[in-house]
C-alpha cells in the first residue's frame, strides 16, 4: 500500500502559533515520517 502513496498533507491548526513554531512542527513531522519510512 505505501508504494501508492504520492503525497502526505501536514495540517497544523493553532491560530496563536508563530511562523517559527509552525516551521518547527513541519520539520518534526518530516523527521518522524522519514523514520517511519526507514522502518517500513
PDB file of C-alpha atoms in Angstrom:
ATOM      1  CA  UNK A   1       0.000   0.000   0.000  1.00  0.00           C
ATOM      2  CA  UNK A   2       2.732   2.524   0.822  1.00  0.00           C
ATOM      3  CA  UNK A   3       4.039   2.318  -2.758  1.00  0.00           C
ATOM      4  CA  UNK A   4       0.819   4.021  -3.869  1.00  0.00           C
ATOM      5  CA  UNK A   5       1.263   6.985  -1.516  1.00  0.00           C
ATOM      6  CA  UNK A   6       2.393  10.021  -3.511  1.00  0.00           C
ATOM      7  CA  UNK A   7       1.777  12.917  -1.151  1.00  0.00           C
ATOM      8  CA  UNK A   8       1.315  13.425   2.579  1.00  0.00           C
ATOM      9  CA  UNK A   9      -0.505  16.515   3.803  1.00  0.00           C
ATOM     10  CA  UNK A  10       0.590  18.048   7.099  1.00  0.00           C
ATOM     11  CA  UNK A  11      -2.119  20.187   8.700  1.00  0.00           C
ATOM     12  CA  UNK A  12      -1.377  22.391  11.686  1.00  0.00           C
ATOM     13  CA  UNK A  13      -4.128  24.453  13.293  1.00  0.00           C
ATOM     14  CA  UNK A  14      -3.119  26.811  16.061  1.00  0.00           C
ATOM     15  CA  UNK A  15      -4.217  30.423  15.498  1.00  0.00           C
ATOM     16  CA  UNK A  16      -1.741  31.659  18.118  1.00  0.00           C
ATOM     17  CA  UNK A  17       1.263  29.854  16.619  1.00  0.00           C
ATOM     18  CA  UNK A  18       4.060  31.878  15.101  1.00  0.00           C
ATOM     19  CA  UNK A  19       5.601  31.054  11.729  1.00  0.00           C
ATOM     20  CA  UNK A  20       8.645  29.724  13.587  1.00  0.00           C
ATOM     21  CA  UNK A  21       6.554  27.279  15.627  1.00  0.00           C
ATOM     22  CA  UNK A  22       4.709  26.103  12.519  1.00  0.00           C
ATOM     23  CA  UNK A  23       8.004  25.590  10.667  1.00  0.00           C
ATOM     24  CA  UNK A  24       9.371  23.607  13.630  1.00  0.00           C
ATOM     25  CA  UNK A  25       6.248  21.418  13.727  1.00  0.00           C
ATOM     26  CA  UNK A  26       6.588  20.812   9.978  1.00  0.00           C
ATOM     27  CA  UNK A  27      10.244  19.828  10.364  1.00  0.00           C
ATOM     28  CA  UNK A  28       9.439  17.467  13.222  1.00  0.00           C
ATOM     29  CA  UNK A  29       6.632  15.857  11.206  1.00  0.00           C
ATOM     30  CA  UNK A  30       9.026  15.296   8.289  1.00  0.00           C
ATOM     31  CA  UNK A  31      11.603  13.686  10.590  1.00  0.00           C
ATOM     32  CA  UNK A  32       9.016  11.338  12.101  1.00  0.00           C
ATOM     33  CA  UNK A  33       7.683  10.443   8.644  1.00  0.00           C
ATOM     34  CA  UNK A  34      11.199   9.742   7.309  1.00  0.00           C
ATOM     35  CA  UNK A  35      11.943   7.498  10.302  1.00  0.00           C
ATOM     36  CA  UNK A  36       8.689   5.654   9.732  1.00  0.00           C
ATOM     37  CA  UNK A  37       9.581   5.038   6.084  1.00  0.00           C
ATOM     38  CA  UNK A  38      13.025   3.720   7.028  1.00  0.00           C
ATOM     39  CA  UNK A  39      11.488   1.226   9.479  1.00  0.00           C
ATOM     40  CA  UNK A  40       8.880   0.021   6.960  1.00  0.00           C
TER      41      UNK A  40
END
